């Protein structure tokens, strides 16, 4: 009986420790949740009761407000035929934040890419399945620029004036035909003066392979 009680107590202690670790990570991730001096409104929550003791009103922050981390179970992009290659996003770093609508320099490494294949960047607002292709020159449908073992590109997290959001930045390899489809989509958007996203279902029909992804945040 005592052994069962000890095991039960240990499980409760471990569960509490894991919860505290998770809360600490979320607090460190979001600067808006860091400790601060009480505002006049918060100070007003401290009052004395009839017997002279003090009572406190505590307002807990919403821990998941603008939290950046693994967010939803998005199915990685993968077409009917796998496009070989290895590529990574080096810059920006995971959970970096940028003003909405500002051009972001993106770069990384690449090797063993299939002949004729191109690299493309997509931005996906959380949560959703709308993939916005990114391009240095969208009116010409330009893919990511590759220089030997490195690549460079740009990306935008929404447009100026948008509220803070989370985004996933995705790097894919596309064969020649798939790359032309993405390029033509951007050219059409340029002609219409409005860039629309590409649906995940349509992208899964192209010969593309998702190689890397990171989470980012936009800020005001």
mmCIF file with all atom_site columns, C-alpha atoms in Angstrom:
data_model
loop_
_atom_site.group_PDB
_atom_site.id
_atom_site.type_symbol
_atom_site.label_atom_id
_atom_site.label_alt_id
_atom_site.label_comp_id
_atom_site.label_asym_id
_atom_site.label_entity_id
_atom_site.label_seq_id
_atom_site.pdbx_PDB_ins_code
_atom_site.Cartn_x
_atom_site.Cartn_y
_atom_site.Cartn_z
_atom_site.occupancy
_atom_site.B_iso_or_equiv
_atom_site.pdbx_formal_charge
_atom_site.auth_seq_id
_atom_site.auth_comp_id
_atom_site.auth_asym_id
_atom_site.auth_atom_id
_atom_site.pdbx_PDB_model_num
ATOM 1   C CA . UNK A 1 1   ? 0.000   0.000  0.000   1.00 0.00 ? 1   UNK A CA 1
ATOM 2   C CA . UNK A 1 2   ? 2.795   2.416  0.929   1.00 0.00 ? 2   UNK A CA 1
ATOM 3   C CA . UNK A 1 3   ? 4.629   1.586  -2.317  1.00 0.00 ? 3   UNK A CA 1
ATOM 4   C CA . UNK A 1 4   ? 1.536   2.479  -4.350  1.00 0.00 ? 4   UNK A CA 1
ATOM 5   C CA . UNK A 1 5   ? 1.199   5.770  -2.493  1.00 0.00 ? 5   UNK A CA 1
ATOM 6   C CA . UNK A 1 6   ? 4.867   6.598  -3.132  1.00 0.00 ? 6   UNK A CA 1
ATOM 7   C CA . UNK A 1 7   ? 4.500   5.852  -6.871  1.00 0.00 ? 7   UNK A CA 1
ATOM 8   C CA . UNK A 1 8   ? 1.336   7.961  -7.047  1.00 0.00 ? 8   UNK A CA 1
ATOM 9   C CA . UNK A 1 9   ? 3.054   10.865 -5.265  1.00 0.00 ? 9   UNK A CA 1
ATOM 10  C CA . UNK A 1 10  ? 6.047   10.613 -7.609  1.00 0.00 ? 10  UNK A CA 1
ATOM 11  C CA . UNK A 1 11  ? 3.799   10.755 -10.674 1.00 0.00 ? 11  UNK A CA 1
ATOM 12  C CA . UNK A 1 12  ? 2.061   13.869 -9.339  1.00 0.00 ? 12  UNK A CA 1
ATOM 13  C CA . UNK A 1 13  ? 5.419   15.533 -8.655  1.00 0.00 ? 13  UNK A CA 1
ATOM 14  C CA . UNK A 1 14  ? 6.710   14.728 -12.154 1.00 0.00 ? 14  UNK A CA 1
ATOM 15  C CA . UNK A 1 15  ? 3.522   16.027 -13.744 1.00 0.00 ? 15  UNK A CA 1
ATOM 16  C CA . UNK A 1 16  ? 3.809   19.268 -11.800 1.00 0.00 ? 16  UNK A CA 1
ATOM 17  C CA . UNK A 1 17  ? 7.452   19.678 -12.812 1.00 0.00 ? 17  UNK A CA 1
ATOM 18  C CA . UNK A 1 18  ? 6.653   19.186 -16.505 1.00 0.00 ? 18  UNK A CA 1
ATOM 19  C CA . UNK A 1 19  ? 3.871   21.748 -16.281 1.00 0.00 ? 19  UNK A CA 1
ATOM 20  C CA . UNK A 1 20  ? 6.197   24.315 -14.699 1.00 0.00 ? 20  UNK A CA 1
ATOM 21  C CA . UNK A 1 21  ? 8.833   23.688 -17.382 1.00 0.00 ? 21  UNK A CA 1
ATOM 22  C CA . UNK A 1 22  ? 6.251   24.193 -20.146 1.00 0.00 ? 22  UNK A CA 1
ATOM 23  C CA . UNK A 1 23  ? 4.999   27.430 -18.596 1.00 0.00 ? 23  UNK A CA 1
ATOM 24  C CA . UNK A 1 24  ? 8.590   28.695 -18.221 1.00 0.00 ? 24  UNK A CA 1
ATOM 25  C CA . UNK A 1 25  ? 9.333   28.001 -21.897 1.00 0.00 ? 25  UNK A CA 1
ATOM 26  C CA . UNK A 1 26  ? 6.244   29.863 -23.019 1.00 0.00 ? 26  UNK A CA 1
ATOM 27  C CA . UNK A 1 27  ? 7.035   32.820 -20.798 1.00 0.00 ? 27  UNK A CA 1
ATOM 28  C CA . UNK A 1 28  ? 10.593  33.034 -22.125 1.00 0.00 ? 28  UNK A CA 1
ATOM 29  C CA . UNK A 1 29  ? 9.350   32.805 -25.720 1.00 0.00 ? 29  UNK A CA 1
ATOM 30  C CA . UNK A 1 30  ? 6.940   35.721 -25.509 1.00 0.00 ? 30  UNK A CA 1
ATOM 31  C CA . UNK A 1 31  ? 8.377   39.048 -24.319 1.00 0.00 ? 31  UNK A CA 1
ATOM 32  C CA . UNK A 1 32  ? 4.844   40.308 -23.731 1.00 0.00 ? 32  UNK A CA 1
ATOM 33  C CA . UNK A 1 33  ? 4.520   37.803 -20.895 1.00 0.00 ? 33  UNK A CA 1
ATOM 34  C CA . UNK A 1 34  ? 7.674   38.771 -19.008 1.00 0.00 ? 34  UNK A CA 1
ATOM 35  C CA . UNK A 1 35  ? 7.369   40.098 -15.466 1.00 0.00 ? 35  UNK A CA 1
ATOM 36  C CA . UNK A 1 36  ? 6.661   43.783 -15.133 1.00 0.00 ? 36  UNK A CA 1
ATOM 37  C CA . UNK A 1 37  ? 5.908   46.358 -12.480 1.00 0.00 ? 37  UNK A CA 1
ATOM 38  C CA . UNK A 1 38  ? 2.265   46.522 -11.416 1.00 0.00 ? 38  UNK A CA 1
ATOM 39  C CA . UNK A 1 39  ? 0.179   49.027 -13.321 1.00 0.00 ? 39  UNK A CA 1
ATOM 40  C CA . UNK A 1 40  ? -2.218  51.320 -11.447 1.00 0.00 ? 40  UNK A CA 1
ATOM 41  C CA . UNK A 1 41  ? -5.036  48.948 -12.386 1.00 0.00 ? 41  UNK A CA 1
ATOM 42  C CA . UNK A 1 42  ? -3.158  45.937 -11.004 1.00 0.00 ? 42  UNK A CA 1
ATOM 43  C CA . UNK A 1 43  ? -2.231  47.814 -7.817  1.00 0.00 ? 43  UNK A CA 1
ATOM 44  C CA . UNK A 1 44  ? -5.887  48.644 -7.292  1.00 0.00 ? 44  UNK A CA 1
ATOM 45  C CA . UNK A 1 45  ? -6.528  44.919 -6.936  1.00 0.00 ? 45  UNK A CA 1
ATOM 46  C CA . UNK A 1 46  ? -4.803  44.935 -3.499  1.00 0.00 ? 46  UNK A CA 1
ATOM 47  C CA . UNK A 1 47  ? -7.222  45.823 -0.716  1.00 0.00 ? 47  UNK A CA 1
ATOM 48  C CA . UNK A 1 48  ? -7.661  45.291 3.031   1.00 0.00 ? 48  UNK A CA 1
ATOM 49  C CA . UNK A 1 49  ? -10.573 43.274 4.371   1.00 0.00 ? 49  UNK A CA 1
ATOM 50  C CA . UNK A 1 50  ? -12.548 43.805 7.578   1.00 0.00 ? 50  UNK A CA 1
ATOM 51  C CA . UNK A 1 51  ? -10.098 41.985 9.863   1.00 0.00 ? 51  UNK A CA 1
ATOM 52  C CA . UNK A 1 52  ? -7.091  43.936 8.661   1.00 0.00 ? 52  UNK A CA 1
ATOM 53  C CA . UNK A 1 53  ? -5.603  41.250 6.417   1.00 0.00 ? 53  UNK A CA 1
ATOM 54  C CA . UNK A 1 54  ? -5.006  41.887 2.732   1.00 0.00 ? 54  UNK A CA 1
ATOM 55  C CA . UNK A 1 55  ? -6.723  40.226 -0.186  1.00 0.00 ? 55  UNK A CA 1
ATOM 56  C CA . UNK A 1 56  ? -5.213  40.070 -3.641  1.00 0.00 ? 56  UNK A CA 1
ATOM 57  C CA . UNK A 1 57  ? -6.671  39.952 -7.094  1.00 0.00 ? 57  UNK A CA 1
ATOM 58  C CA . UNK A 1 58  ? -4.359  38.136 -9.506  1.00 0.00 ? 58  UNK A CA 1
ATOM 59  C CA . UNK A 1 59  ? -4.854  38.258 -13.264 1.00 0.00 ? 59  UNK A CA 1
ATOM 60  C CA . UNK A 1 60  ? -3.109  35.420 -15.080 1.00 0.00 ? 60  UNK A CA 1
ATOM 61  C CA . UNK A 1 61  ? -1.809  36.104 -18.610 1.00 0.00 ? 61  UNK A CA 1
ATOM 62  C CA . UNK A 1 62  ? -3.133  34.196 -21.583 1.00 0.00 ? 62  UNK A CA 1
ATOM 63  C CA . UNK A 1 63  ? -0.110  31.949 -22.072 1.00 0.00 ? 63  UNK A CA 1
ATOM 64  C CA . UNK A 1 64  ? -0.782  31.092 -25.698 1.00 0.00 ? 64  UNK A CA 1
ATOM 65  C CA . UNK A 1 65  ? -1.141  34.698 -26.877 1.00 0.00 ? 65  UNK A CA 1
ATOM 66  C CA . UNK A 1 66  ? 1.164   35.010 -29.904 1.00 0.00 ? 66  UNK A CA 1
ATOM 67  C CA . UNK A 1 67  ? 3.093   31.931 -28.734 1.00 0.00 ? 67  UNK A CA 1
ATOM 68  C CA . UNK A 1 68  ? 5.540   30.689 -31.363 1.00 0.00 ? 68  UNK A CA 1
ATOM 69  C CA . UNK A 1 69  ? 6.118   26.964 -31.488 1.00 0.00 ? 69  UNK A CA 1
ATOM 70  C CA . UNK A 1 70  ? 4.793   23.738 -33.006 1.00 0.00 ? 70  UNK A CA 1
ATOM 71  C CA . UNK A 1 71  ? 1.236   24.763 -33.658 1.00 0.00 ? 71  UNK A CA 1
ATOM 72  C CA . UNK A 1 72  ? -0.828  22.433 -35.776 1.00 0.00 ? 72  UNK A CA 1
ATOM 73  C CA . UNK A 1 73  ? -0.471  19.161 -37.590 1.00 0.00 ? 73  UNK A CA 1
ATOM 74  C CA . UNK A 1 74  ? 0.026   20.357 -41.143 1.00 0.00 ? 74  UNK A CA 1
ATOM 75  C CA . UNK A 1 75  ? 0.661   17.611 -43.675 1.00 0.00 ? 75  UNK A CA 1
ATOM 76  C CA . UNK A 1 76  ? 4.097   18.229 -45.281 1.00 0.00 ? 76  UNK A CA 1
ATOM 77  C CA . UNK A 1 77  ? 3.963   19.004 -48.979 1.00 0.00 ? 77  UNK A CA 1
ATOM 78  C CA . UNK A 1 78  ? 4.697   15.919 -51.060 1.00 0.00 ? 78  UNK A CA 1
ATOM 79  C CA . UNK A 1 79  ? 3.723   15.331 -54.673 1.00 0.00 ? 79  UNK A CA 1
ATOM 80  C CA . UNK A 1 80  ? 3.199   12.110 -56.653 1.00 0.00 ? 80  UNK A CA 1
ATOM 81  C CA . UNK A 1 81  ? 6.929   11.890 -57.410 1.00 0.00 ? 81  UNK A CA 1
ATOM 82  C CA . UNK A 1 82  ? 9.592   12.715 -54.828 1.00 0.00 ? 82  UNK A CA 1
ATOM 83  C CA . UNK A 1 83  ? 12.052  15.444 -55.787 1.00 0.00 ? 83  UNK A CA 1
ATOM 84  C CA . UNK A 1 84  ? 15.447  14.589 -54.345 1.00 0.00 ? 84  UNK A CA 1
ATOM 85  C CA . UNK A 1 85  ? 17.692  17.033 -52.551 1.00 0.00 ? 85  UNK A CA 1
ATOM 86  C CA . UNK A 1 86  ? 18.648  18.375 -49.156 1.00 0.00 ? 86  UNK A CA 1
ATOM 87  C CA . UNK A 1 87  ? 18.145  22.009 -48.168 1.00 0.00 ? 87  UNK A CA 1
ATOM 88  C CA . UNK A 1 88  ? 17.917  23.875 -44.894 1.00 0.00 ? 88  UNK A CA 1
ATOM 89  C CA . UNK A 1 89  ? 16.765  27.324 -43.767 1.00 0.00 ? 89  UNK A CA 1
ATOM 90  C CA . UNK A 1 90  ? 19.636  29.008 -41.884 1.00 0.00 ? 90  UNK A CA 1
ATOM 91  C CA . UNK A 1 91  ? 18.289  32.566 -41.664 1.00 0.00 ? 91  UNK A CA 1
ATOM 92  C CA . UNK A 1 92  ? 16.044  33.740 -40.126 1.00 0.00 ? 92  UNK A CA 1
ATOM 93  C CA . UNK A 1 93  ? 16.146  31.609 -36.998 1.00 0.00 ? 93  UNK A CA 1
ATOM 94  C CA . UNK A 1 94  ? 13.221  29.748 -35.457 1.00 0.00 ? 94  UNK A CA 1
ATOM 95  C CA . UNK A 1 95  ? 10.620  32.047 -33.840 1.00 0.00 ? 95  UNK A CA 1
ATOM 96  C CA . UNK A 1 96  ? 12.250  35.269 -35.063 1.00 0.00 ? 96  UNK A CA 1
ATOM 97  C CA . UNK A 1 97  ? 9.798   38.164 -35.308 1.00 0.00 ? 97  UNK A CA 1
ATOM 98  C CA . UNK A 1 98  ? 9.440   40.848 -37.972 1.00 0.00 ? 98  UNK A CA 1
ATOM 99  C CA . UNK A 1 99  ? 7.070   43.742 -38.674 1.00 0.00 ? 99  UNK A CA 1
ATOM 100 C CA . UNK A 1 100 ? 4.201   42.681 -40.927 1.00 0.00 ? 100 UNK A CA 1
ATOM 101 C CA . UNK A 1 101 ? 4.818   43.404 -44.594 1.00 0.00 ? 101 UNK A CA 1
ATOM 102 C CA . UNK A 1 102 ? 8.557   43.990 -44.274 1.00 0.00 ? 102 UNK A CA 1
ATOM 103 C CA . UNK A 1 103 ? 10.892  42.191 -46.696 1.00 0.00 ? 103 UNK A CA 1
ATOM 104 C CA . UNK A 1 104 ? 12.818  39.426 -44.915 1.00 0.00 ? 104 UNK A CA 1
ATOM 105 C CA . UNK A 1 105 ? 16.116  38.059 -46.222 1.00 0.00 ? 105 UNK A CA 1
ATOM 106 C CA . UNK A 1 106 ? 16.063  34.260 -46.181 1.00 0.00 ? 106 UNK A CA 1
ATOM 107 C CA . UNK A 1 107 ? 19.027  31.970 -46.855 1.00 0.00 ? 107 UNK A CA 1
ATOM 108 C CA . UNK A 1 108 ? 20.355  28.490 -46.288 1.00 0.00 ? 108 UNK A CA 1
ATOM 109 C CA . UNK A 1 109 ? 22.216  25.499 -47.646 1.00 0.00 ? 109 UNK A CA 1
ATOM 110 C CA . UNK A 1 110 ? 21.387  23.078 -50.461 1.00 0.00 ? 110 UNK A CA 1
ATOM 111 C CA . UNK A 1 111 ? 22.899  19.906 -51.911 1.00 0.00 ? 111 UNK A CA 1
ATOM 112 C CA . UNK A 1 112 ? 22.073  17.029 -54.263 1.00 0.00 ? 112 UNK A CA 1
ATOM 113 C CA . UNK A 1 113 ? 19.081  18.743 -55.855 1.00 0.00 ? 113 UNK A CA 1
ATOM 114 C CA . UNK A 1 114 ? 17.489  16.868 -58.743 1.00 0.00 ? 114 UNK A CA 1
ATOM 115 C CA . UNK A 1 115 ? 18.506  18.053 -62.196 1.00 0.00 ? 115 UNK A CA 1
ATOM 116 C CA . UNK A 1 116 ? 16.188  20.787 -63.426 1.00 0.00 ? 116 UNK A CA 1
ATOM 117 C CA . UNK A 1 117 ? 14.580  21.258 -60.013 1.00 0.00 ? 117 UNK A CA 1
ATOM 118 C CA . UNK A 1 118 ? 14.139  24.617 -58.297 1.00 0.00 ? 118 UNK A CA 1
ATOM 119 C CA . UNK A 1 119 ? 13.735  25.752 -54.700 1.00 0.00 ? 119 UNK A CA 1
ATOM 120 C CA . UNK A 1 120 ? 10.668  27.741 -53.629 1.00 0.00 ? 120 UNK A CA 1
ATOM 121 C CA . UNK A 1 121 ? 9.652   29.441 -50.406 1.00 0.00 ? 121 UNK A CA 1
ATOM 122 C CA . UNK A 1 122 ? 6.069   29.495 -49.132 1.00 0.00 ? 122 UNK A CA 1
ATOM 123 C CA . UNK A 1 123 ? 4.542   31.401 -46.232 1.00 0.00 ? 123 UNK A CA 1
ATOM 124 C CA . UNK A 1 124 ? 1.531   29.830 -44.487 1.00 0.00 ? 124 UNK A CA 1
ATOM 125 C CA . UNK A 1 125 ? -0.436  31.907 -41.942 1.00 0.00 ? 125 UNK A CA 1
ATOM 126 C CA . UNK A 1 126 ? -1.440  29.976 -38.808 1.00 0.00 ? 126 UNK A CA 1
ATOM 127 C CA . UNK A 1 127 ? -3.646  28.031 -38.836 1.00 0.00 ? 127 UNK A CA 1
ATOM 128 C CA . UNK A 1 128 ? -4.516  27.289 -42.425 1.00 0.00 ? 128 UNK A CA 1
ATOM 129 C CA . UNK A 1 129 ? -3.796  25.624 -45.716 1.00 0.00 ? 129 UNK A CA 1
ATOM 130 C CA . UNK A 1 130 ? -3.180  28.706 -47.864 1.00 0.00 ? 130 UNK A CA 1
ATOM 131 C CA . UNK A 1 131 ? 0.349   28.667 -49.254 1.00 0.00 ? 131 UNK A CA 1
ATOM 132 C CA . UNK A 1 132 ? 1.670   32.036 -50.425 1.00 0.00 ? 132 UNK A CA 1
ATOM 133 C CA . UNK A 1 133 ? 4.659   31.555 -52.792 1.00 0.00 ? 133 UNK A CA 1
ATOM 134 C CA . UNK A 1 134 ? 7.479   34.037 -52.240 1.00 0.00 ? 134 UNK A CA 1
ATOM 135 C CA . UNK A 1 135 ? 9.680   35.485 -54.947 1.00 0.00 ? 135 UNK A CA 1
ATOM 136 C CA . UNK A 1 136 ? 12.440  38.044 -55.391 1.00 0.00 ? 136 UNK A CA 1
ATOM 137 C CA . UNK A 1 137 ? 10.649  39.149 -58.570 1.00 0.00 ? 137 UNK A CA 1
ATOM 138 C CA . UNK A 1 138 ? 7.084   37.769 -58.645 1.00 0.00 ? 138 UNK A CA 1
ATOM 139 C CA . UNK A 1 139 ? 6.215   39.444 -61.959 1.00 0.00 ? 139 UNK A CA 1
ATOM 140 C CA . UNK A 1 140 ? 8.848   37.232 -63.571 1.00 0.00 ? 140 UNK A CA 1
ATOM 141 C CA . UNK A 1 141 ? 8.001   34.241 -61.363 1.00 0.00 ? 141 UNK A CA 1
ATOM 142 C CA . UNK A 1 142 ? 11.567  33.988 -60.057 1.00 0.00 ? 142 UNK A CA 1
ATOM 143 C CA . UNK A 1 143 ? 12.331  31.038 -57.732 1.00 0.00 ? 143 UNK A CA 1
ATOM 144 C CA . UNK A 1 144 ? 14.907  30.952 -54.935 1.00 0.00 ? 144 UNK A CA 1
ATOM 145 C CA . UNK A 1 145 ? 18.393  31.833 -56.169 1.00 0.00 ? 145 UNK A CA 1
ATOM 146 C CA . UNK A 1 146 ? 20.926  28.995 -55.872 1.00 0.00 ? 146 UNK A CA 1
ATOM 147 C CA . UNK A 1 147 ? 24.688  29.581 -55.810 1.00 0.00 ? 147 UNK A CA 1
ATOM 148 C CA . UNK A 1 148 ? 26.617  26.312 -55.472 1.00 0.00 ? 148 UNK A CA 1
ATOM 149 C CA . UNK A 1 149 ? 25.839  24.991 -51.958 1.00 0.00 ? 149 UNK A CA 1
ATOM 150 C CA . UNK A 1 150 ? 23.848  28.009 -50.760 1.00 0.00 ? 150 UNK A CA 1
ATOM 151 C CA . UNK A 1 151 ? 20.558  29.670 -51.651 1.00 0.00 ? 151 UNK A CA 1
ATOM 152 C CA . UNK A 1 152 ? 18.938  33.068 -51.016 1.00 0.00 ? 152 UNK A CA 1
ATOM 153 C CA . UNK A 1 153 ? 15.415  34.398 -51.196 1.00 0.00 ? 153 UNK A CA 1
ATOM 154 C CA . UNK A 1 154 ? 12.973  36.807 -49.587 1.00 0.00 ? 154 UNK A CA 1
ATOM 155 C CA . UNK A 1 155 ? 9.675   36.458 -47.740 1.00 0.00 ? 155 UNK A CA 1
ATOM 156 C CA . UNK A 1 156 ? 6.894   38.624 -46.314 1.00 0.00 ? 156 UNK A CA 1
ATOM 157 C CA . UNK A 1 157 ? 4.772   37.928 -43.239 1.00 0.00 ? 157 UNK A CA 1
ATOM 158 C CA . UNK A 1 158 ? 1.460   39.375 -44.348 1.00 0.00 ? 158 UNK A CA 1
ATOM 159 C CA . UNK A 1 159 ? 1.115   43.019 -45.350 1.00 0.00 ? 159 UNK A CA 1
ATOM 160 C CA . UNK A 1 160 ? 1.790   46.251 -43.478 1.00 0.00 ? 160 UNK A CA 1
ATOM 161 C CA . UNK A 1 161 ? -0.858  46.999 -40.890 1.00 0.00 ? 161 UNK A CA 1
ATOM 162 C CA . UNK A 1 162 ? -1.821  43.369 -40.240 1.00 0.00 ? 162 UNK A CA 1
ATOM 163 C CA . UNK A 1 163 ? -2.176  42.345 -36.564 1.00 0.00 ? 163 UNK A CA 1
ATOM 164 C CA . UNK A 1 164 ? 0.514   40.085 -35.052 1.00 0.00 ? 164 UNK A CA 1
ATOM 165 C CA . UNK A 1 165 ? 0.318   36.540 -36.362 1.00 0.00 ? 165 UNK A CA 1
ATOM 166 C CA . UNK A 1 166 ? 2.229   33.287 -36.499 1.00 0.00 ? 166 UNK A CA 1
ATOM 167 C CA . UNK A 1 167 ? 3.518   31.944 -39.795 1.00 0.00 ? 167 UNK A CA 1
ATOM 168 C CA . UNK A 1 168 ? 5.285   28.884 -41.087 1.00 0.00 ? 168 UNK A CA 1
ATOM 169 C CA . UNK A 1 169 ? 8.056   29.472 -43.597 1.00 0.00 ? 169 UNK A CA 1
ATOM 170 C CA . UNK A 1 170 ? 8.410   26.440 -45.855 1.00 0.00 ? 170 UNK A CA 1
ATOM 171 C CA . UNK A 1 171 ? 11.171  25.483 -48.284 1.00 0.00 ? 171 UNK A CA 1
ATOM 172 C CA . UNK A 1 172 ? 10.303  23.050 -51.094 1.00 0.00 ? 172 UNK A CA 1
ATOM 173 C CA . UNK A 1 173 ? 12.022  21.512 -54.094 1.00 0.00 ? 173 UNK A CA 1
ATOM 174 C CA . UNK A 1 174 ? 9.973   21.426 -57.301 1.00 0.00 ? 174 UNK A CA 1
ATOM 175 C CA . UNK A 1 175 ? 10.687  19.696 -60.602 1.00 0.00 ? 175 UNK A CA 1
ATOM 176 C CA . UNK A 1 176 ? 10.653  21.708 -63.819 1.00 0.00 ? 176 UNK A CA 1
ATOM 177 C CA . UNK A 1 177 ? 6.915   21.393 -64.495 1.00 0.00 ? 177 UNK A CA 1
ATOM 178 C CA . UNK A 1 178 ? 5.916   22.120 -60.894 1.00 0.00 ? 178 UNK A CA 1
ATOM 179 C CA . UNK A 1 179 ? 8.254   25.107 -60.790 1.00 0.00 ? 179 UNK A CA 1
ATOM 180 C CA . UNK A 1 180 ? 6.643   26.500 -63.951 1.00 0.00 ? 180 UNK A CA 1
ATOM 181 C CA . UNK A 1 181 ? 3.187   26.145 -62.347 1.00 0.00 ? 181 UNK A CA 1
ATOM 182 C CA . UNK A 1 182 ? 4.275   28.127 -59.281 1.00 0.00 ? 182 UNK A CA 1
ATOM 183 C CA . UNK A 1 183 ? 5.986   30.719 -61.466 1.00 0.00 ? 183 UNK A CA 1
ATOM 184 C CA . UNK A 1 184 ? 2.882   31.134 -63.675 1.00 0.00 ? 184 UNK A CA 1
ATOM 185 C CA . UNK A 1 185 ? 0.727   31.563 -60.556 1.00 0.00 ? 185 UNK A CA 1
ATOM 186 C CA . UNK A 1 186 ? 2.876   34.509 -59.466 1.00 0.00 ? 186 UNK A CA 1
ATOM 187 C CA . UNK A 1 187 ? 2.906   36.058 -62.940 1.00 0.00 ? 187 UNK A CA 1
ATOM 188 C CA . UNK A 1 188 ? -0.893  35.909 -63.047 1.00 0.00 ? 188 UNK A CA 1
ATOM 189 C CA . UNK A 1 189 ? -1.092  37.592 -59.653 1.00 0.00 ? 189 UNK A CA 1
ATOM 190 C CA . UNK A 1 190 ? 1.195   40.352 -60.860 1.00 0.00 ? 190 UNK A CA 1
ATOM 191 C CA . UNK A 1 191 ? -1.006  40.954 -63.906 1.00 0.00 ? 191 UNK A CA 1
ATOM 192 C CA . UNK A 1 192 ? -4.147  41.062 -61.754 1.00 0.00 ? 192 UNK A CA 1
ATOM 193 C CA . UNK A 1 193 ? -2.502  43.231 -59.110 1.00 0.00 ? 193 UNK A CA 1
ATOM 194 C CA . UNK A 1 194 ? -3.381  40.773 -56.339 1.00 0.00 ? 194 UNK A CA 1
ATOM 195 C CA . UNK A 1 195 ? -1.378  37.762 -55.209 1.00 0.00 ? 195 UNK A CA 1
ATOM 196 C CA . UNK A 1 196 ? -3.556  34.857 -54.128 1.00 0.00 ? 196 UNK A CA 1
ATOM 197 C CA . UNK A 1 197 ? -2.411  31.799 -52.165 1.00 0.00 ? 197 UNK A CA 1
ATOM 198 C CA . UNK A 1 198 ? -2.105  28.325 -53.622 1.00 0.00 ? 198 UNK A CA 1
ATOM 199 C CA . UNK A 1 199 ? -4.289  25.625 -52.077 1.00 0.00 ? 199 UNK A CA 1
ATOM 200 C CA . UNK A 1 200 ? -2.553  22.721 -50.380 1.00 0.00 ? 200 UNK A CA 1
ATOM 201 C CA . UNK A 1 201 ? -4.635  20.212 -52.384 1.00 0.00 ? 201 UNK A CA 1
ATOM 202 C CA . UNK A 1 202 ? -3.327  21.663 -55.665 1.00 0.00 ? 202 UNK A CA 1
ATOM 203 C CA . UNK A 1 203 ? 0.276   21.699 -54.474 1.00 0.00 ? 203 UNK A CA 1
ATOM 204 C CA . UNK A 1 204 ? 0.080   18.035 -53.467 1.00 0.00 ? 204 UNK A CA 1
ATOM 205 C CA . UNK A 1 205 ? -0.694  17.248 -57.125 1.00 0.00 ? 205 UNK A CA 1
ATOM 206 C CA . UNK A 1 206 ? 2.632   18.742 -58.224 1.00 0.00 ? 206 UNK A CA 1
ATOM 207 C CA . UNK A 1 207 ? 5.977   16.970 -58.090 1.00 0.00 ? 207 UNK A CA 1
ATOM 208 C CA . UNK A 1 208 ? 7.340   18.825 -55.080 1.00 0.00 ? 208 UNK A CA 1
ATOM 209 C CA . UNK A 1 209 ? 9.035   17.791 -51.840 1.00 0.00 ? 209 UNK A CA 1
ATOM 210 C CA . UNK A 1 210 ? 9.092   19.800 -48.610 1.00 0.00 ? 210 UNK A CA 1
ATOM 211 C CA . UNK A 1 211 ? 12.686  20.043 -47.385 1.00 0.00 ? 211 UNK A CA 1
ATOM 212 C CA . UNK A 1 212 ? 12.524  22.339 -44.350 1.00 0.00 ? 212 UNK A CA 1
ATOM 213 C CA . UNK A 1 213 ? 10.263  24.676 -42.388 1.00 0.00 ? 213 UNK A CA 1
ATOM 214 C CA . UNK A 1 214 ? 10.411  27.044 -39.410 1.00 0.00 ? 214 UNK A CA 1
ATOM 215 C CA . UNK A 1 215 ? 7.929   29.087 -37.404 1.00 0.00 ? 215 UNK A CA 1
ATOM 216 C CA . UNK A 1 216 ? 8.077   32.897 -37.445 1.00 0.00 ? 216 UNK A CA 1
ATOM 217 C CA . UNK A 1 217 ? 6.039   35.748 -35.943 1.00 0.00 ? 217 UNK A CA 1
ATOM 218 C CA . UNK A 1 218 ? 4.928   39.123 -37.186 1.00 0.00 ? 218 UNK A CA 1
ATOM 219 C CA . UNK A 1 219 ? 4.809   42.061 -34.782 1.00 0.00 ? 219 UNK A CA 1
ATOM 220 C CA . UNK A 1 220 ? 3.207   45.488 -34.823 1.00 0.00 ? 220 UNK A CA 1
#
